[in-house]
Coordinates of C-alpha atoms and ligand atoms in Angstrom, one line a residue:
M1 CA -69.3 11.7 -102.9
A2 CA -72.5 12.4 -102.5
N3 CA -73.0 9.9 -99.8
Q4 CA -70.5 12.1 -97.4
Q5 CA -71.5 12.7 -95.0
I6 CA -69.4 15.8 -93.1
L7 CA -70.0 17.1 -89.3
V8 CA -69.3 20.8 -89.3
V9 CA -68.2 22.9 -86.0
E10 CA -67.4 25.8 -84.9
D11 CA -67.0 28.8 -82.5
E12 CA -70.4 30.8 -83.7
Q13 CA -73.3 29.8 -85.3
I14 CA -73.2 31.9 -88.3
Q15 CA -69.8 30.7 -89.8
A16 CA -71.3 27.3 -88.7
L17 CA -74.0 27.6 -91.1
E18 CA -71.5 29.3 -93.6
L19 CA -69.3 26.8 -94.0
Q20 CA -72.7 23.9 -93.7
K21 CA -74.3 25.6 -97.2
M22 CA -70.5 25.9 -98.4
L23 CA -70.5 22.6 -97.8
E24 CA -73.2 21.4 -99.4
N25 CA -72.6 23.6 -102.7
L26 CA -69.6 21.2 -102.6
G27 CA -72.0 17.8 -102.6
Y28 CA -71.2 16.8 -99.6
Q29 CA -74.1 16.3 -97.0
V30 CA -74.0 18.7 -93.5
P31 CA -76.2 16.4 -91.8
I32 CA -75.8 19.1 -88.4
A33 CA -73.2 21.6 -87.8
V34 CA -72.6 22.3 -83.9
T35 CA -70.9 24.7 -81.6
S36 CA -69.2 22.8 -78.9
G37 CA -66.7 20.7 -78.5
E38 CA -69.2 18.3 -76.5
A39 CA -72.2 18.7 -79.3
A40 CA -69.8 17.1 -81.9
I41 CA -69.1 14.5 -79.4
A42 CA -72.4 13.9 -79.3
A43 CA -73.0 13.9 -83.3
A44 CA -70.2 12.2 -83.8
K45 CA -71.1 9.1 -81.3
D46 CA -75.0 8.8 -82.9
R47 CA -73.8 9.6 -86.7
Q48 CA -71.8 8.2 -89.6
L49 CA -69.1 10.3 -90.7
D50 CA -67.1 10.2 -93.4
V51 CA -64.9 14.0 -92.0
V52 CA -65.6 16.3 -88.8
L53 CA -64.2 19.8 -89.7
I54 CA -63.5 21.7 -86.0
D55 CA -62.3 24.5 -85.2
L56 CA -59.5 25.2 -82.9
N57 CA -60.8 27.5 -80.8
L58 CA -64.3 26.6 -79.8
S59 CA -64.9 28.2 -76.6
G60 CA -67.3 25.6 -74.4
T61 CA -65.7 23.2 -71.9
I62 CA -63.8 21.2 -74.7
N63 CA -62.0 22.8 -76.4
G64 CA -60.4 22.2 -80.0
V65 CA -58.1 20.1 -80.0
S66 CA -59.2 17.7 -76.7
A67 CA -62.7 17.7 -78.8
A68 CA -60.7 16.2 -82.4
K69 CA -58.9 13.9 -79.1
Q70 CA -61.6 12.0 -78.5
I71 CA -63.4 12.4 -82.2
R72 CA -60.0 10.3 -83.5
D73 CA -60.2 8.2 -80.6
R74 CA -63.1 7.1 -80.0
F75 CA -65.1 7.2 -83.3
N76 CA -62.1 6.5 -85.3
I77 CA -63.1 9.3 -88.0
P78 CA -60.6 11.3 -89.8
V79 CA -60.5 15.2 -88.5
V80 CA -59.5 18.6 -90.4
Y81 CA -58.2 22.2 -88.3
L82 CA -60.1 25.4 -89.2
T83 CA -58.8 28.2 -87.9
E84 CA -58.9 32.3 -88.4
S85 CA -54.9 32.3 -87.4
S86 CA -52.0 29.8 -87.4
D87 CA -49.9 30.8 -83.5
E88 CA -47.2 28.3 -83.3
E89 CA -48.6 27.0 -79.9
T90 CA -52.3 26.1 -80.7
L91 CA -50.3 24.2 -84.1
Q92 CA -48.0 22.5 -81.5
R93 CA -51.2 21.4 -80.6
A94 CA -52.7 20.6 -83.2
K95 CA -50.4 18.1 -84.2
L96 CA -50.1 16.2 -80.9
T97 CA -53.5 14.7 -82.5
T98 CA -51.9 14.3 -85.7
P99 CA -55.0 16.1 -87.6
F100 CA -55.9 14.9 -90.9
G101 CA -55.5 18.2 -92.3
Y102 CA -55.3 22.1 -91.1
L103 CA -57.5 24.8 -93.2
V104 CA -56.8 28.6 -92.7
K105 CA -59.8 31.1 -92.7
P106 CA -61.6 32.5 -95.2
L107 CA -61.8 29.4 -96.0
E108 CA -61.6 29.1 -100.7
A109 CA -63.8 26.6 -101.3
N110 CA -62.1 24.3 -103.7
Y111 CA -59.1 24.4 -101.5
L112 CA -61.2 23.1 -98.8
K113 CA -63.3 20.3 -101.3
T114 CA -59.1 19.1 -102.1
T115 CA -58.6 19.4 -98.1
I116 CA -61.7 17.2 -97.4
E117 CA -60.8 14.5 -100.4
M118 CA -57.3 14.1 -99.3
A119 CA -58.2 13.7 -95.4
I120 CA -60.7 10.1 -96.1
Y121 CA -58.5 8.9 -98.5
R122 CA -55.4 9.5 -95.9
H123 CA -58.0 8.2 -93.5
Q124 CA -58.7 4.8 -95.7
L125 CA -55.3 3.7 -96.6
E126 CA -54.8 3.8 -92.3
Q127 CA -57.5 1.4 -92.5
E128 CA -55.9 -0.9 -94.5
L129 CA -53.0 -0.4 -92.2
K130 CA -54.2 -0.6 -90.0
Q131 CA -56.2 -4.0 -91.0
S132 CA -52.8 -5.7 -92.2
Q133 CA -50.6 -5.0 -89.5
Q134 CA -53.4 -6.3 -87.4
W135 CA -53.5 -9.8 -90.0
F136 CA -50.5 -9.4 -89.8
A137 CA -49.7 -9.1 -85.8
T138 CA -51.9 -12.1 -85.0
T139 CA -50.7 -14.5 -87.9
L140 CA -47.5 -13.8 -85.5
H141 CA -48.8 -14.4 -82.2
S142 CA -50.7 -17.5 -83.5
I143 CA -48.3 -19.5 -85.2
G144 CA -46.1 -22.4 -83.4
E145 CA -43.3 -20.9 -83.5
A146 CA -41.3 -18.8 -81.4
V147 CA -40.8 -14.9 -83.2
I148 CA -38.4 -12.2 -82.7
A149 CA -38.0 -9.1 -86.1
T150 CA -35.5 -7.0 -85.2
D151 CA -35.0 -2.9 -87.0
A152 CA -31.9 -2.4 -88.8
G153 CA -29.5 -2.4 -85.1
G154 CA -30.1 -5.7 -83.6
I155 CA -33.1 -4.1 -81.7
I156 CA -36.1 -6.1 -80.7
R157 CA -39.3 -4.6 -82.7
F158 CA -41.8 -7.4 -82.5
I159 CA -41.5 -10.9 -80.2
N160 CA -44.6 -13.6 -79.9
P161 CA -46.3 -15.1 -77.5
V162 CA -44.4 -19.3 -78.3
A163 CA -40.8 -16.9 -78.2
E164 CA -41.5 -14.9 -75.3
S165 CA -42.4 -18.3 -73.6
I166 CA -39.3 -19.9 -75.0
T167 CA -37.2 -17.5 -73.8
G168 CA -39.1 -16.8 -70.5
W169 CA -38.9 -13.1 -71.5
R170 CA -42.0 -11.2 -71.0
R171 CA -42.8 -8.6 -74.3
S172 CA -42.4 -5.7 -72.0
Q173 CA -39.1 -7.3 -71.2
A174 CA -38.3 -7.9 -74.6
L175 CA -39.2 -4.8 -77.2
G176 CA -35.6 -2.5 -77.0
K177 CA -33.4 -5.1 -76.1
D178 CA -30.4 -5.8 -78.0
V179 CA -31.4 -9.2 -79.9
S180 CA -28.2 -11.0 -78.7
E181 CA -29.5 -10.4 -74.8
V182 CA -32.7 -12.5 -75.8
F183 CA -32.1 -13.9 -77.9
C184 CA -28.8 -15.8 -76.3
I185 CA -27.3 -18.9 -78.4
V186 CA -24.3 -21.1 -77.0
N187 CA -23.1 -23.8 -79.9
P188 CA -24.1 -26.8 -78.2
S189 CA -20.7 -28.6 -79.0
A190 CA -18.0 -26.2 -78.1
H191 CA -20.6 -23.9 -75.2
L192 CA -18.8 -21.1 -76.7
P193 CA -21.1 -18.3 -77.6
Y194 CA -22.8 -18.2 -80.5
P195 CA -20.3 -16.2 -82.8
E196 CA -22.3 -14.5 -84.4
A197 CA -26.3 -14.3 -84.9
P198 CA -25.6 -14.6 -88.5
G199 CA -28.9 -10.8 -88.7
K200 CA -27.1 -9.4 -85.8
H201 CA -23.8 -9.7 -88.0
N202 CA -25.0 -8.3 -91.1
L203 CA -27.1 -5.9 -89.6
Q204 CA -24.3 -4.3 -87.6
L205 CA -22.3 -4.2 -91.0
A206 CA -25.8 -2.4 -92.4
E207 CA -25.2 0.1 -90.4
G208 CA -26.7 3.5 -91.3
N209 CA -28.8 1.3 -94.1
E210 CA -25.8 1.6 -96.1
I211 CA -25.6 -2.1 -97.3
S212 CA -27.9 -4.7 -98.9
L213 CA -28.1 -7.8 -99.6
E214 CA -25.7 -8.2 -102.7
N215 CA -23.2 -7.2 -100.1
I216 CA -23.6 -10.5 -98.5
D217 CA -21.6 -13.7 -100.1
E218 CA -22.9 -16.3 -98.1
P219 CA -26.2 -18.4 -98.3
S220 CA -26.3 -15.8 -102.4
P221 CA -28.5 -12.9 -101.6
V222 CA -31.4 -15.3 -103.6
D223 CA -31.7 -17.1 -101.1
R224 CA -33.9 -15.3 -98.5
G225 CA -32.8 -17.8 -95.3
W226 CA -29.2 -15.7 -94.0
T227 CA -29.0 -19.2 -91.6
A228 CA -31.3 -22.8 -90.7
S229 CA -29.5 -24.1 -88.6
C230 CA -29.9 -27.5 -86.7
D231 CA -29.8 -28.5 -82.8
R232 CA -28.8 -25.7 -81.4
L233 CA -28.6 -24.6 -77.5
L234 CA -30.8 -20.8 -76.7
I235 CA -30.2 -19.9 -72.5
A236 CA -33.2 -18.6 -71.7
K237 CA -33.9 -15.4 -69.3
D238 CA -33.7 -18.1 -66.0
G239 CA -29.8 -19.4 -67.6
R240 CA -31.9 -22.8 -68.3
Q241 CA -30.4 -24.4 -71.8
I242 CA -33.0 -25.6 -74.2
P243 CA -32.4 -27.0 -77.6
I244 CA -33.4 -24.7 -80.1
D245 CA -33.8 -25.9 -83.8
D246 CA -33.3 -21.7 -86.0
T247 CA -33.7 -20.2 -88.8
V248 CA -32.7 -16.1 -89.3
A249 CA -33.9 -14.0 -92.2
P250 CA -33.4 -10.4 -93.3
I251 CA -36.3 -8.6 -93.8
N252 CA -35.5 -5.9 -96.6
D253 CA -37.3 -2.9 -98.4
E254 CA -38.7 -1.7 -101.5
N255 CA -34.9 -0.9 -102.4
N256 CA -33.4 -4.2 -101.5
K257 CA -32.2 -2.8 -98.3
I258 CA -32.2 -4.7 -95.2
I259 CA -34.1 -3.2 -91.9
G260 CA -34.5 -5.7 -89.8
A261 CA -34.1 -9.9 -89.0
V262 CA -36.3 -11.9 -88.6
Y263 CA -35.3 -15.3 -86.5
V264 CA -37.7 -17.5 -86.5
F265 CA -37.6 -20.9 -84.0
R266 CA -38.6 -23.7 -82.1
D267 CA -37.8 -25.6 -78.5
I268 CA -36.7 -29.0 -80.1
S269 CA -36.2 -30.5 -76.3
A270 CA -39.3 -33.0 -77.2
R271 CA -37.6 -34.4 -80.7
Q272 CA -34.4 -34.8 -79.3
Q273 CA -36.0 -36.2 -76.2
T274 CA -37.9 -38.5 -78.2
E275 CA -35.1 -39.5 -80.9
A276 CA -32.6 -40.5 -77.6
L277 CA -35.8 -42.9 -77.1
E278 CA -36.2 -44.1 -80.3
K279 CA -32.7 -44.8 -80.6
E280 CA -31.9 -46.5 -77.5
R281 CA -35.4 -48.5 -78.2
I282 CA -33.5 -49.1 -81.5
R283 CA -30.4 -49.7 -79.5
L284 CA -32.0 -52.4 -77.2
E285 CA -33.8 -54.3 -80.0
T286 CA -30.5 -54.7 -81.9
E287 CA -29.5 -56.3 -78.7
I288 CA -32.1 -58.6 -78.1
K289 CA -31.7 -59.8 -81.1
E290 CA -27.8 -60.3 -81.0
R291 CA -28.6 -62.0 -78.1
S292 CA -30.9 -64.1 -79.3
L293 CA -29.5 -64.7 -82.4
A294 CA -26.2 -66.0 -80.4
E295 CA -28.6 -67.9 -78.2
A296 CA -29.6 -69.6 -80.8
E297 CA -26.3 -70.3 -82.8
I298 CA -25.1 -71.8 -79.5
R299 CA -27.7 -73.8 -79.1
R300 CA -27.2 -75.1 -82.8
S301 CA -23.8 -75.9 -82.3
L302 CA -24.6 -78.0 -79.2
E303 CA -27.4 -79.3 -81.3
L304 CA -25.3 -80.1 -83.3
E305 CA -22.5 -82.0 -81.0
K306 CA -25.6 -84.1 -79.8
E307 CA -26.0 -85.5 -83.1
L308 CA -22.6 -85.7 -84.3
S309 CA -21.4 -87.6 -81.1
E310 CA -24.9 -89.1 -81.6
L311 CA -23.6 -90.2 -84.9
K312 CA -20.4 -91.1 -84.2
S313 CA -21.8 -93.6 -81.7
R314 CA -24.0 -95.3 -84.2
L315 CA -21.5 -95.3 -86.6
I316 CA -19.6 -97.4 -84.9
T317 CA -22.6 -99.6 -83.8
T318 CA -23.4 -100.1 -87.5
I319 CA -19.8 -100.4 -88.5
S320 CA -19.1 -103.0 -86.1
H321 CA -22.3 -105.5 -86.7
E322 CA -22.5 -103.8 -90.5
F323 CA -19.2 -104.7 -91.3
R324 CA -19.2 -108.2 -89.1
T325 CA -21.4 -110.7 -92.0
P326 CA -20.1 -109.2 -95.5
M327 CA -15.9 -109.5 -94.0
S328 CA -17.2 -112.3 -92.4
V329 CA -18.5 -113.5 -95.6
I330 CA -14.8 -112.4 -97.5
L331 CA -13.1 -115.1 -94.2
S332 CA -14.2 -117.3 -95.2
S333 CA -14.6 -118.0 -98.3
S334 CA -11.5 -116.2 -99.2
E335 CA -9.7 -119.9 -96.6
L336 CA -11.8 -122.0 -98.4
L337 CA -10.1 -120.5 -102.2
Q338 CA -6.5 -120.8 -100.0
V339 CA -7.3 -124.1 -98.9
Y340 CA -9.6 -126.3 -101.6
G341 CA -8.9 -123.3 -104.8
D342 CA -7.3 -126.0 -106.3
G343 CA -8.8 -128.5 -106.2
W344 CA -12.2 -126.6 -107.3
Q345 CA -13.7 -126.4 -110.4
E346 CA -13.8 -123.6 -112.1
E347 CA -17.4 -122.2 -111.5
K348 CA -17.2 -123.4 -107.7
K349 CA -14.2 -121.0 -107.9
Q350 CA -16.0 -117.9 -108.8
T351 CA -19.1 -118.5 -106.7
H352 CA -16.5 -117.7 -104.5
F353 CA -15.3 -114.6 -105.7
N354 CA -18.8 -113.6 -106.5
R355 CA -19.3 -113.9 -103.0
I356 CA -16.1 -111.8 -102.1
E357 CA -16.6 -109.2 -104.7
T358 CA -20.8 -108.8 -102.8
A359 CA -19.8 -108.4 -100.0
I360 CA -17.1 -105.8 -100.4
E361 CA -19.9 -103.6 -103.0
Y362 CA -21.0 -104.1 -99.6
M363 CA -18.9 -102.1 -97.3
T364 CA -18.5 -99.8 -100.3
A365 CA -21.9 -98.1 -100.4
L366 CA -21.5 -99.2 -96.3
V367 CA -19.0 -96.4 -96.3
E368 CA -20.1 -94.3 -99.5
D369 CA -23.4 -94.2 -97.1
I370 CA -21.8 -93.2 -94.2
M371 CA -19.3 -90.4 -95.4
L372 CA -22.3 -89.3 -97.4
V373 CA -24.9 -89.1 -94.1
G374 CA -21.1 -87.3 -92.3
E375 CA -20.6 -84.7 -95.1
A376 CA -24.6 -83.2 -95.0
Q377 CA -24.4 -84.1 -91.1
S378 CA -21.8 -81.3 -90.7
G379 CA -23.1 -78.9 -93.8
K380 CA -20.5 -80.3 -95.7
L381 CA -22.1 -81.9 -98.3
R382 CA -22.9 -79.0 -101.1
F383 CA -25.7 -78.4 -104.2
N384 CA -24.0 -77.9 -106.9
P385 CA -26.6 -77.3 -109.9
T386 CA -26.2 -78.2 -114.2
P387 CA -28.5 -78.3 -116.6
V388 CA -29.7 -82.1 -116.8
E389 CA -31.7 -83.7 -119.3
L390 CA -34.3 -85.1 -116.5
V391 CA -35.9 -88.0 -118.8
G392 CA -33.4 -89.1 -120.0
F393 CA -31.3 -88.9 -116.5
C394 CA -34.5 -91.4 -114.8
T395 CA -34.6 -93.9 -117.8
Q396 CA -30.6 -94.1 -117.7
L397 CA -31.0 -95.1 -113.6
I398 CA -33.7 -97.0 -114.6
E399 CA -32.1 -99.7 -116.8
E400 CA -28.9 -99.8 -114.5
M401 CA -30.8 -100.5 -111.4
N402 CA -33.5 -103.1 -113.9
S403 CA -29.6 -104.7 -114.1
T404 CA -28.4 -105.5 -110.9
K405 CA -32.5 -106.2 -109.6
S406 CA -34.0 -109.7 -109.3
D407 CA -36.6 -110.5 -112.3
R408 CA -39.5 -110.7 -110.1
H409 CA -39.3 -106.7 -109.5
H410 CA -40.1 -104.0 -112.9
I411 CA -39.5 -100.6 -112.7
Q412 CA -42.3 -99.0 -114.4
W413 CA -41.5 -95.6 -116.1
I414 CA -44.7 -93.2 -116.6
C415 CA -43.6 -89.7 -117.4
D416 CA -45.6 -88.2 -120.6
R417 CA -42.6 -86.1 -122.0
Q418 CA -40.3 -86.6 -123.7
A419 CA -37.3 -84.7 -122.7
I420 CA -37.0 -81.8 -120.3
E421 CA -33.7 -79.6 -119.7
V422 CA -33.8 -78.5 -116.3
I423 CA -31.5 -77.0 -113.5
L424 CA -30.5 -79.8 -110.8
D425 CA -27.6 -81.8 -108.9
P426 CA -27.6 -85.1 -110.9
K427 CA -25.2 -86.2 -107.7
L428 CA -28.1 -85.3 -104.8
L429 CA -31.0 -86.3 -107.7
R430 CA -29.0 -89.5 -108.5
Q431 CA -28.8 -90.6 -104.7
I432 CA -32.6 -89.7 -104.6
L433 CA -34.1 -92.3 -106.8
K434 CA -31.9 -94.8 -105.9
N435 CA -32.2 -95.2 -102.9
L436 CA -36.1 -95.0 -103.0
L437 CA -36.2 -97.6 -106.0
S438 CA -33.4 -99.9 -103.7
N439 CA -35.6 -99.4 -100.7
A440 CA -38.9 -99.7 -103.4
I441 CA -37.5 -103.8 -104.4
K442 CA -36.1 -104.2 -101.2
Y443 CA -39.1 -103.7 -99.3
S444 CA -41.4 -105.9 -101.7
P445 CA -40.4 -109.2 -101.4
D446 CA -43.0 -111.1 -102.9
G447 CA -42.2 -108.7 -106.3
G448 CA -44.1 -107.0 -108.2
E449 CA -44.7 -103.8 -110.1
I450 CA -42.8 -100.9 -109.2
K451 CA -43.9 -97.4 -110.4
L452 CA -41.7 -93.9 -111.0
E453 CA -43.7 -91.7 -111.7
L454 CA -42.6 -87.6 -113.0
T455 CA -45.0 -84.9 -113.4
C456 CA -43.2 -81.6 -114.0
H457 CA -45.6 -78.0 -112.9
P458 CA -45.4 -75.2 -113.5
S459 CA -44.0 -72.6 -111.1
N460 CA -43.1 -69.1 -109.4
T461 CA -40.4 -70.2 -107.2
P462 CA -37.3 -69.8 -108.4
L463 CA -33.6 -71.6 -107.9
V464 CA -31.9 -68.9 -106.2
N465 CA -28.9 -69.5 -108.3
T466 CA -30.3 -68.9 -111.5
Q467 CA -32.7 -66.0 -112.5
N468 CA -35.4 -65.3 -114.4
A469 CA -36.1 -69.0 -115.8
P470 CA -39.1 -70.3 -115.5
S471 CA -39.5 -72.1 -113.7
L472 CA -41.1 -76.2 -112.6
L473 CA -42.3 -77.6 -109.6
A474 CA -40.6 -81.0 -110.8
I475 CA -43.5 -84.1 -108.3
F476 CA -41.1 -88.0 -108.8
R477 CA -43.9 -90.2 -106.6
I478 CA -42.4 -93.9 -106.1
Q479 CA -44.3 -96.9 -105.5
D480 CA -44.4 -100.6 -104.7
P481 CA -46.5 -102.9 -103.8
G482 CA -44.5 -104.3 -100.1
I483 CA -44.5 -104.1 -96.9
G484 CA -45.0 -101.0 -95.9
I485 CA -44.6 -99.5 -92.5
P486 CA -46.5 -99.5 -89.2
K487 CA -48.2 -96.2 -89.0
V488 CA -46.4 -94.5 -86.2
E489 CA -43.5 -95.2 -87.4
T490 CA -43.5 -92.8 -90.8
Q491 CA -41.8 -89.7 -89.0
H492 CA -38.6 -91.2 -87.4
L493 CA -37.3 -93.1 -90.4
F494 CA -35.9 -89.8 -92.4
E495 CA -33.8 -90.3 -89.5
S496 CA -29.6 -91.6 -89.9
F497 CA -30.0 -94.9 -88.3
Q498 CA -34.3 -95.6 -88.1
R499 CA -36.0 -98.7 -89.8
A500 CA -39.2 -99.7 -89.3
T501 CA -39.9 -103.3 -86.6
N502 CA -41.4 -104.6 -89.4
V503 CA -37.5 -104.8 -91.5
G504 CA -38.2 -108.8 -91.1
T505 CA -34.5 -110.3 -92.5
I506 CA -34.2 -107.0 -94.4
R507 CA -31.3 -105.8 -94.5
G508 CA -30.5 -102.0 -94.2
T509 CA -28.8 -99.7 -92.0
G510 CA -31.4 -97.2 -92.1
L511 CA -29.0 -94.7 -93.8
G512 CA -30.6 -94.1 -96.9
L513 CA -34.2 -92.2 -95.9
A514 CA -31.9 -89.5 -94.2
I515 CA -29.8 -88.9 -97.2
V516 CA -32.4 -88.3 -99.5
Q517 CA -33.8 -86.1 -96.7
K518 CA -30.8 -84.5 -97.1
C519 CA -30.2 -83.9 -100.5
V520 CA -33.9 -83.3 -100.9
Q521 CA -33.3 -80.2 -98.4
L522 CA -30.4 -78.9 -100.7
H523 CA -32.8 -78.8 -103.4
G524 CA -34.6 -76.4 -102.0
G525 CA -37.9 -79.3 -101.9
Q526 CA -39.3 -81.6 -100.0
V527 CA -39.9 -85.2 -99.3
E528 CA -43.4 -87.1 -97.7
L529 CA -43.2 -91.3 -97.4
E530 CA -47.1 -92.3 -97.6
S531 CA -46.7 -96.3 -96.2
E532 CA -50.5 -99.3 -95.6
L533 CA -49.0 -101.7 -93.5
G534 CA -48.5 -105.2 -96.4
I535 CA -50.4 -103.2 -99.0
G536 CA -47.3 -100.9 -99.8
T537 CA -45.6 -97.9 -99.8
T538 CA -45.8 -93.9 -101.9
V539 CA -43.0 -91.7 -101.3
T540 CA -43.2 -88.8 -102.8
V541 CA -40.5 -86.0 -103.7
K542 CA -41.1 -82.5 -104.6
L543 CA -38.4 -80.7 -106.2
P544 CA -39.3 -76.7 -107.3
I545 CA -36.4 -76.9 -110.4
D546 CA -35.7 -74.2 -113.3
V547 CA -35.7 -75.1 -117.1
Y548 CA -32.8 -74.7 -118.9
Q549 CA -31.9 -72.0 -121.4
G550 CA -28.9 -72.9 -122.8
D551 CA -26.1 -70.9 -122.6
Ligands
ATP601 P1 -29.8 -98.5 -96.5 O1 -30.7 -97.5 -97.1 O2 -29.7 -97.0 -95.1 O3 -29.1 -99.5 -96.7 P2 -32.5 -99.0 -95.0 O4 -33.1 -99.2 -96.1 O5 -33.2 -99.3 -93.8 O6 -30.4 -99.0 -94.8 P3 -33.7 -96.3 -94.8 O7 -33.5 -96.3 -96.7 O8 -33.2 -95.4 -94.7 O9 -32.9 -97.8 -94.6 O10 -35.8 -96.6 -94.3 C1 -35.7 -97.0 -93.0 C2 -36.2 -97.3 -92.8 O11 -37.6 -97.0 -93.5 C3 -36.3 -98.9 -93.4 O12 -35.0 -99.4 -92.4 C4 -37.3 -99.1 -93.4 O13 -37.8 -100.2 -92.0 C5 -38.1 -98.2 -94.3 N1 -38.9 -97.7 -95.3 C6 -38.4 -97.1 -96.1 N2 -38.5 -97.9 -97.3 C7 -39.7 -98.4 -97.1 C8 -40.1 -99.5 -97.9 N3 -40.5 -98.7 -99.8 N4 -41.1 -100.1 -97.8 C9 -41.4 -100.4 -96.5 N5 -40.4 -100.0 -95.9 C10 -39.6 -98.7 -95.8
MG602 MG1 -33.1 -97.8 -97.9

């Protein structure tokens, strides 16, 4: 209290000094006591005052009420009026300047003190309130969203600049208007006026503040917001339709009674445009993708058609060419047997029967190869994986081939494993190995050592149709010391009916490697051929396979 400074403004000097004394006795600092409105305003301007006590009946050019008003408005100092009498007219004038207290003379010390303390306290509260109002107003002004607040009757009490610019209503025009006039919504799909602006509807019910949030069924009263809706149209003052996103929430007093509503909304036309553009982009992208897929599909089927027709014509050539020799063998042997058979010895007859048999076997194998290539080409050759013991499978195949090959050849089996259970298609693997081994034998006319080597490496590319099984990369290497292949010709040999130029009289149709490649592809593997003319050939087949783990 010791620091509180009080300005005394009395009409008469004696009274001023008396009051100054009285206040000092009460513990206040009274740096100055003046007797005119002008002097009071000058003192208020120069000093840090806490309260001004001012006589209502000042006799100078500025009377007590207008001096008090200036002190209050210009310097924000609380004013307490002093008066001899409390006549009605003066009182009314004084009231207009919202004084912080009113004291009728003669002054009583205790009452004086209480009034001063109350004035200081009220002034402090007012300052705090002003500050927080300022704080909220600034916040609401500066947020990016449009905000309109109404009272309980739906009358606009606040509108921020964003709401002004979206609605096209200036603050001065909007304040005091019914909210439905400024915040005018139509449902974009039906184009009907928005049926019941929730805030307004409920506020109308709430007339006389009789309804509280508990009376509102949907949504739950606990939920602060009444509505949160998307994509509606706001009709601006100039008639423009603006797509908005909006939320309406009640404003409640401390007793949970509705005293107003706050509408928060934002212009989403830019967002809608971006969304529309994005949709269009995705649509175009999908269309382009679909078109290029269709194009690729057409191109592929044209290629396939071309390949098939090429295959057909080659087939006819091959059949007519390759079947001619065995058929003439069959024809000549059967004619000889028919004419001379009776007189021949059993051994000679058997030779011709064997020739016929070999020719038929050759033709059968040829037909099988042709069919296989046809199946592969038209996508009908299927991959059927089953459990297979790979070491046993290979050794059995070698035995089979050993029984038919010449003595000049020897097939060497190289593998560091005793047995290995895997999942693969045995029919396809048989085609792969049989064709490669028979090539190795056939194109090594001087005989020699043919090697079939198998190595298995751990891998992390499992086959698609088995789950969680450890997988391996099985590498088969078939090596021969044969005639080799001219370098430039190696790349086309995996196509059907392609043969190298150095085959001489060695017979063949050029289907074996095409079959090998199809079978390897169905296994998801790779095949490579390395060859040196006159030195020999090595074919490497890599197959990703899963280890079989039992049922
Ligand atoms: P088919 O296997 O249909 O009876 P082919 O052996 O001629 O006939 P492919 O197995 O497809 O047909 O082989 C194609 C060509 O590749 C052969 O004609 C040959 O010129 C060459 N070739 C394949 N393997 C070898 C090899 N190990 N050594 C030398 N040339 C080979
Ligand atoms: Mg072959």
